[in-house]
Short mmCIF file of C-alpha atoms in Angstrom, two decimals:
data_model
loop_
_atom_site.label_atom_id
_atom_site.label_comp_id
_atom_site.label_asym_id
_atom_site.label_seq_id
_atom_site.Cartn_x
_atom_site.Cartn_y
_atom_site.Cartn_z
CA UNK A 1288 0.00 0.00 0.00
CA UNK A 1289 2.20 3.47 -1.12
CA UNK A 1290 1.17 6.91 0.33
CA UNK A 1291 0.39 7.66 -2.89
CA UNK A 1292 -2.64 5.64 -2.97
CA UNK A 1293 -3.79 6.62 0.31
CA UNK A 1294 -3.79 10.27 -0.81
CA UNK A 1295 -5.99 9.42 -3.93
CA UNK A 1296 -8.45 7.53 -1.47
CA UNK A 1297 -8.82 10.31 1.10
CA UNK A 1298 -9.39 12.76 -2.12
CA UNK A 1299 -12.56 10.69 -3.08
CA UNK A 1300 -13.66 10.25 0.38
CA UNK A 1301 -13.28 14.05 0.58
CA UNK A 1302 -14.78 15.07 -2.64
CA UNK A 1303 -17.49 11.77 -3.01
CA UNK A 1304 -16.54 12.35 -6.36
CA UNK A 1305 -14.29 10.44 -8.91
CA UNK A 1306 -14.31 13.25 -11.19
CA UNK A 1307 -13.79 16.20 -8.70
CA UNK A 1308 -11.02 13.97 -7.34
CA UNK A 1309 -9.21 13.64 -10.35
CA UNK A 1310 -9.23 16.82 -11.19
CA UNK A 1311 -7.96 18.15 -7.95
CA UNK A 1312 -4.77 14.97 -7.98
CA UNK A 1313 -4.44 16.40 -11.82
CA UNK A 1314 -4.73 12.49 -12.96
CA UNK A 1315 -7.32 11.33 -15.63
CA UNK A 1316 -10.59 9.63 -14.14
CA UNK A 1317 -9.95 6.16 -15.53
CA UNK A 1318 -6.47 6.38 -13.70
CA UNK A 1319 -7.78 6.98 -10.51
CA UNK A 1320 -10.78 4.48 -10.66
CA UNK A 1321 -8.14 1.71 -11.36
CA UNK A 1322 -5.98 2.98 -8.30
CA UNK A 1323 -9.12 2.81 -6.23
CA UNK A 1324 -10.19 -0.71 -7.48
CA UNK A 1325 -6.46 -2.34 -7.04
CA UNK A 1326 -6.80 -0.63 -2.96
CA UNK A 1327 -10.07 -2.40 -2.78
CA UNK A 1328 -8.73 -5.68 -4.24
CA UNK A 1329 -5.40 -5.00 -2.34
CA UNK A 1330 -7.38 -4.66 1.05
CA UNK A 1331 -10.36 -7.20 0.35
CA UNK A 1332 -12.88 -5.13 0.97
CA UNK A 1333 -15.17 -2.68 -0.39
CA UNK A 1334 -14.09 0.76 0.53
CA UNK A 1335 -16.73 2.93 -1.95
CA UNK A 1336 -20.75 2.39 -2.63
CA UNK A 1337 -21.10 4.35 -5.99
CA UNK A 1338 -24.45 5.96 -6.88
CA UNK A 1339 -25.41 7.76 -9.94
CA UNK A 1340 -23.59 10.76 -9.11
CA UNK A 1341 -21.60 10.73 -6.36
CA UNK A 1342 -19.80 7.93 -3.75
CA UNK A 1343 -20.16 7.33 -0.39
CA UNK A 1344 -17.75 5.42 2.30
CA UNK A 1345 -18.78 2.01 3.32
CA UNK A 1346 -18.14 1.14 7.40
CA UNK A 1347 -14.79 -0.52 6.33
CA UNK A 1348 -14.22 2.83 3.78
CA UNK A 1349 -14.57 4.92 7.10
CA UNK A 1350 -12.38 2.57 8.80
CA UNK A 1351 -9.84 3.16 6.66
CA UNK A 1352 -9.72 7.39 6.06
CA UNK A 1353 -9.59 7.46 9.59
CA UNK A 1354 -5.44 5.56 9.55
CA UNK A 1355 -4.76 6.55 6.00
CA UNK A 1356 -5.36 10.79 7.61
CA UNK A 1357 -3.29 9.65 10.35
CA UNK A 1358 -0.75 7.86 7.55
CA UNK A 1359 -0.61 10.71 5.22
CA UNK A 1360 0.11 13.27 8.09
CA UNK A 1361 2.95 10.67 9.01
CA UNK A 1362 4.64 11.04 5.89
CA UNK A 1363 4.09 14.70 5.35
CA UNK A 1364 5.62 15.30 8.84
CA UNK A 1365 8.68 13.37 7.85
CA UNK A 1366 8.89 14.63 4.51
CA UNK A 1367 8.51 18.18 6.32
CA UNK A 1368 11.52 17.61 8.51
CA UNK A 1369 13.92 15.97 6.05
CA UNK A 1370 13.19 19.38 4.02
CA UNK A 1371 14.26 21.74 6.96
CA UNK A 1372 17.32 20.41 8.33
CA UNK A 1373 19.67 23.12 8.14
CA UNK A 1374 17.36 25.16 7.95
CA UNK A 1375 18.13 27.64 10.65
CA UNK A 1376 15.50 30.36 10.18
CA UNK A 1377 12.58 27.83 10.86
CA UNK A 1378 10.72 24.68 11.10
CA UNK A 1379 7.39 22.60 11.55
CA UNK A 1380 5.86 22.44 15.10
CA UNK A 1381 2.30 19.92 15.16
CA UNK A 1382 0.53 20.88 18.15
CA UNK A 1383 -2.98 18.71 19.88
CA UNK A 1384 -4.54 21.00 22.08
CA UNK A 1385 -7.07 20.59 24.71
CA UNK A 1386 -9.62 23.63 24.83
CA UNK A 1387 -8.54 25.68 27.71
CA UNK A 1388 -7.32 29.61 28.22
CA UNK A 1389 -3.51 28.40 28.40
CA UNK A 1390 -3.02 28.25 24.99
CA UNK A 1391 -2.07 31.80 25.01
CA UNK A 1392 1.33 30.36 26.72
CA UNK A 1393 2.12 28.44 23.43
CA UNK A 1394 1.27 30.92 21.35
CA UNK A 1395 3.15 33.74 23.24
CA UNK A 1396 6.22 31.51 23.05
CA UNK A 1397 5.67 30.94 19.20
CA UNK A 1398 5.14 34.56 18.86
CA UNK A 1399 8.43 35.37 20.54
CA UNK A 1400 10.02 32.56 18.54
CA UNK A 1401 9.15 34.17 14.97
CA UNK A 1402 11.97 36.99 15.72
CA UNK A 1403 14.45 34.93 15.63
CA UNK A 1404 12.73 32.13 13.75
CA UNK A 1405 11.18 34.32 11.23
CA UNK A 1406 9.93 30.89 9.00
CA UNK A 1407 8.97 28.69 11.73
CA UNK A 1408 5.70 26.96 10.80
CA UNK A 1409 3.14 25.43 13.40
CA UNK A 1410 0.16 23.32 13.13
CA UNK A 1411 -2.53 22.92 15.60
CA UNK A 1412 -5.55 20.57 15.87
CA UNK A 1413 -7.81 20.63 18.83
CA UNK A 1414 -9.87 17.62 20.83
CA UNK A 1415 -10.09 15.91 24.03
CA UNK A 1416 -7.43 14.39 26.33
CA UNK A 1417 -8.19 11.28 23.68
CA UNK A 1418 -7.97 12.32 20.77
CA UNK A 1419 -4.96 14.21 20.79
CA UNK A 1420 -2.99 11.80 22.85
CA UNK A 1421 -3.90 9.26 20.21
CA UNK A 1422 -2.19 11.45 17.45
CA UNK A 1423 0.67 12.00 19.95
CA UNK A 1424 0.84 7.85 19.85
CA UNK A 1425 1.21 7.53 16.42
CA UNK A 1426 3.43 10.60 15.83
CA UNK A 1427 1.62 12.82 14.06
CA UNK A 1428 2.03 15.59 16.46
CA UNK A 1429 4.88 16.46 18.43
CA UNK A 1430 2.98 18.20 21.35
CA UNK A 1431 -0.40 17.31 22.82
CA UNK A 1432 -1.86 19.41 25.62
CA UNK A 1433 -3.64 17.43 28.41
CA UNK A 1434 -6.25 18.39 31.30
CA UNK A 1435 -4.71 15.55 33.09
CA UNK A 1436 -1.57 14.09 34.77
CA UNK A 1437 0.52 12.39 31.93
CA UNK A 1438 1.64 8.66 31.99
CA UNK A 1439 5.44 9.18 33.20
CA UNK A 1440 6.63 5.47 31.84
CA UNK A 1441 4.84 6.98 28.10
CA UNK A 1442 5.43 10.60 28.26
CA UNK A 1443 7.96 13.39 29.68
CA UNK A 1444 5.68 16.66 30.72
CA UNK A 1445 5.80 20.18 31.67
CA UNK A 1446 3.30 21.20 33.85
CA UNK A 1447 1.59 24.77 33.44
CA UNK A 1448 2.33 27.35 35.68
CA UNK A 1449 -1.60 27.55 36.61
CA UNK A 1450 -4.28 25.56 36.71
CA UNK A 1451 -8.25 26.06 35.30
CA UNK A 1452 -10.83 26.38 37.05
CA UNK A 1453 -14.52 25.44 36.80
CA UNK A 1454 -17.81 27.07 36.35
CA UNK A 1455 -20.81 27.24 35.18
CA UNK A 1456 -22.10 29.26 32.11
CA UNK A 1457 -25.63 30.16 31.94
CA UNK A 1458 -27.78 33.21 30.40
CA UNK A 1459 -26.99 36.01 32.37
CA UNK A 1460 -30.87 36.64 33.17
CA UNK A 1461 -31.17 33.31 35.06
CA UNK A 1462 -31.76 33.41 38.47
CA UNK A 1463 -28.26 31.35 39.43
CA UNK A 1464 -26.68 34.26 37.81
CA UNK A 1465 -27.37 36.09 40.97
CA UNK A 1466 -25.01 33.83 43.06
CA UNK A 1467 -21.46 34.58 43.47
CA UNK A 1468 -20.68 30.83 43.61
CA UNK A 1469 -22.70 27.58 42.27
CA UNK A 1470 -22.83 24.83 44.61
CA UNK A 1471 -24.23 20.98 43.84
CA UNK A 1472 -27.33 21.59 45.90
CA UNK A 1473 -28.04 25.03 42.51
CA UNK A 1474 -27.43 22.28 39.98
CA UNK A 1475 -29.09 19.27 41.09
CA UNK A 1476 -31.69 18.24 38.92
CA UNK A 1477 -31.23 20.81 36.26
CA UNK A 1478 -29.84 20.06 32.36
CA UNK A 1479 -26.21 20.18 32.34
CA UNK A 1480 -23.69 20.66 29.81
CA UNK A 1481 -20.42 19.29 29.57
CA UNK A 1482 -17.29 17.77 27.66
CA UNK A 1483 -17.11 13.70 28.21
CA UNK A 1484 -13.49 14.11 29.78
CA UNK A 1485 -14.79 16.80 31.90
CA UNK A 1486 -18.04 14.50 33.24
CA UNK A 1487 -15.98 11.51 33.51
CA UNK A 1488 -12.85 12.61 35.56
CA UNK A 1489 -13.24 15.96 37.02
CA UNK A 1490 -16.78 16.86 37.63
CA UNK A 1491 -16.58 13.45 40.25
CA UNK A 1492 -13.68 14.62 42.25
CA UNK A 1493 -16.11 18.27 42.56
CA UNK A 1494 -19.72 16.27 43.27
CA UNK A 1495 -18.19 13.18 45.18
CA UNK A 1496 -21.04 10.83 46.19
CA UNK A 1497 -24.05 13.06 45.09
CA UNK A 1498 -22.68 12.60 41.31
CA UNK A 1499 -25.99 10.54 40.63
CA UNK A 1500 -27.84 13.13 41.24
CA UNK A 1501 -26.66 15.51 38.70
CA UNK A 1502 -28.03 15.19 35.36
CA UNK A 1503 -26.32 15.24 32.02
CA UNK A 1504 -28.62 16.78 29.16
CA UNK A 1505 -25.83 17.04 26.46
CA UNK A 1506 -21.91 16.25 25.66
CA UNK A 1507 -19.83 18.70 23.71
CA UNK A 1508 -15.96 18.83 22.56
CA UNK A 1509 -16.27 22.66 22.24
CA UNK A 1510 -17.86 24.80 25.26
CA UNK A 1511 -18.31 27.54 21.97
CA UNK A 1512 -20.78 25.30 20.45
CA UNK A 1513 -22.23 24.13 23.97
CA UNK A 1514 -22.99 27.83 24.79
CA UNK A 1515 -24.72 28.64 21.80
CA UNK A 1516 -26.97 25.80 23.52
CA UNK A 1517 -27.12 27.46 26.44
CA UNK A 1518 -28.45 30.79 24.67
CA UNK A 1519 -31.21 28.86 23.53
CA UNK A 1520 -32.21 27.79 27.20
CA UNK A 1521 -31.31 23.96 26.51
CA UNK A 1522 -29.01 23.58 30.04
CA UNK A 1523 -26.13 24.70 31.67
CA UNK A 1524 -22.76 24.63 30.65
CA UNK A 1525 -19.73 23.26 33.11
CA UNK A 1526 -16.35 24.41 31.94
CA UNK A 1527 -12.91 26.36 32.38
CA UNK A 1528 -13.36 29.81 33.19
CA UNK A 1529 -12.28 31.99 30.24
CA UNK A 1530 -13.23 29.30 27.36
CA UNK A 1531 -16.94 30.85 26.42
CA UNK A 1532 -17.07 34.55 25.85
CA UNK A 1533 -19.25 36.27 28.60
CA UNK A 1534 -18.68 40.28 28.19
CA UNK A 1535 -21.14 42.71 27.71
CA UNK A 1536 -23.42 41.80 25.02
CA UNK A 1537 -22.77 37.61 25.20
CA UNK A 1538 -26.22 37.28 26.91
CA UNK A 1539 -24.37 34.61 29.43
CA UNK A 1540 -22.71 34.76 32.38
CA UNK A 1541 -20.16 32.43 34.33
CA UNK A 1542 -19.98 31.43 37.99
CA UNK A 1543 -16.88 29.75 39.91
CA UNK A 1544 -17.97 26.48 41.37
CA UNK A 1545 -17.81 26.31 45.20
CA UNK A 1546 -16.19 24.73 46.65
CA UNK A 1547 -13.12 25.61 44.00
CA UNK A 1548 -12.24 23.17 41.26
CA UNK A 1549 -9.35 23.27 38.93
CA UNK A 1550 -7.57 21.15 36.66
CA UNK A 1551 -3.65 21.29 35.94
CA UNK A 1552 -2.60 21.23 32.18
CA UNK A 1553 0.47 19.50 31.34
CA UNK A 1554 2.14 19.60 27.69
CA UNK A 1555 3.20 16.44 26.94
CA UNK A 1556 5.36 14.75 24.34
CA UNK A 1557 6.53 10.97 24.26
CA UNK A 1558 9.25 9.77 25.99
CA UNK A 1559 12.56 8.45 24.18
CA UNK A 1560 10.98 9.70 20.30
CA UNK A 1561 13.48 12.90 19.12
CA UNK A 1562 11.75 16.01 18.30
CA UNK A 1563 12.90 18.10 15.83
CA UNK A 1564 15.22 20.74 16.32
CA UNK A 1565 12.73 23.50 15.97
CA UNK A 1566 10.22 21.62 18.38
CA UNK A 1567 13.48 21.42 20.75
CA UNK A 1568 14.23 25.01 20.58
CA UNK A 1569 9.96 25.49 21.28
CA UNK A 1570 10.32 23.12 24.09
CA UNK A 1571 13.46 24.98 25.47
CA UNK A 1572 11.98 28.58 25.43
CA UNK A 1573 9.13 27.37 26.73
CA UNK A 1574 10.43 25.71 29.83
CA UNK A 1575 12.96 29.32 30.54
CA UNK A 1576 9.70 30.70 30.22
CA UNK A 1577 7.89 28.72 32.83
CA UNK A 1578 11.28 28.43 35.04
CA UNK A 1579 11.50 24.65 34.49
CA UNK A 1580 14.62 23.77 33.78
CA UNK A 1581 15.43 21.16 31.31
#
């Protein structure tokens, strides 16, 4: 199976279009169709149901754009630092980034970085604890940032110099918006909002026994699209203070929890795999920065 291939499957998957795909690999149709039908053949399975017009993935064609994306970055990352060795104005950094407020630390450090690294290039995607620790796994990424204490025997980690805290975000006419502080007994039995790592692991060590009485309404991997839920009146949101925007104007509002909960972040790469040298000099500004010394 060549990377080549893989890249003209995750263009049809992309485009559920032979035609569209072709055109945007610059190949002729009947060339890709053949390179599609000797993956199938290769693989044993059928990867494509083709209707009149357009293709869709099967279960095992889903299956498969999910590795071949995580493949294709693979190569491109290698390819990527192969081209900038000795390259001393720049680099790639790949960046998986849990949704919190810290991410102005990373991008303060790139920011300073860019003066004397005028063509350093970084790439960010964003998800949960999971998702971007999976990517870390398979190398994809160089840096993943976690709400939660690493795996020392998988991962070296520098911890942030502060931690998140919890709230709740509601519309800033409710009637909890008058408390300085929410406690379980405001939330009990009322629609709640929150990410799966967040209801899982943290919300627990806050609610302790009386968990089972709280009441999950809805899951979300961004608090943005959770509080445009909450506008609406569909439930309450539990997140970091400083995620969802609640100025003047937002229509919502966010309380602290009480008593306090925070989460430490902790950026995280894998132990014994070499960066590059442009994610080492990141790495090393970035722990001067925090005082951490290497």
């Amino acid at each position: 199976m060549e990377i080549r291939t893989l890249r003209y499957f995750l263009a049809v998957a992309r485009t559920q279009n032979m035609t569209h795909a072709a055109q945007e690999l610059h190949v002729t149709q009947p060339t890709l169709s053949k390179q599609i039908k000797a993956l199938e053949q290769e693989l044993g399975q059928k990867l494509f149901i083709r209707h009149s017009f357009s293709i869709e993935l099967t279960e095992e064609g889903r299956l498969l754009r999910e590795r071949a994306e995580d493949l294709v970055a693979l190569a491109d990352r290698v390819e990527e630092e192969f081209a900038s060795m000795g390259d001393i104005q720049g680099g790639d950094i790949h960046f998986g980034l849990a949704e919190t407020w810290q991410v102005r630390l990373i991008a303060r450090e790139i920011a300073e970085l860019r003066h004397s690294y005028p063509a350093l290039r970084y790439h960010v995607i964003s998800g949960d604890t999971a998702q971007v620790a999976e990517r870390l796994d398979s190398g994809v990424i160089d840096f993943a940032l976690l709400a939660e204490k690493p795996d020392p025997g998988r991962y070296e980690s520098l911890l942030f110099p502060e931690a998140d805290a919890w709230g709740l975000v509601m519309p800033a006419d409710d009637p909890l918006a008058a408390h300085e502080g929410i406690a379980i007994d405001d939330i009990v039995g009322v629609p709640l909002l929150c990410s799966r790592q967040g209801w899982r692991a943290d919300i627990p060590r806050w609610a302790g026994g009386r968990m089972d009485e709280l009441m999950l309404d809805g899951e979300f991997s961004l608090s943005y699209n959770a509080s445009l839920f909450v506008r609406e009146h569909m439930g309450y949101l539990l997140t970091f203070d400083h995620i969802v925007d609640v100025g003047p104007g937002s229509g919502l509002t966010f309380r602290p929890l009480v008593p306090a909960l925070t989460t430490q972040l902790y950026l995280v790469w894998r132990k014994g795999r070499p960066l590059s040298r442009m994610a080492e000099v990141f790495l090393e500004a970035l722990q001067r920065s925090f005082g951490q010394g290497m």
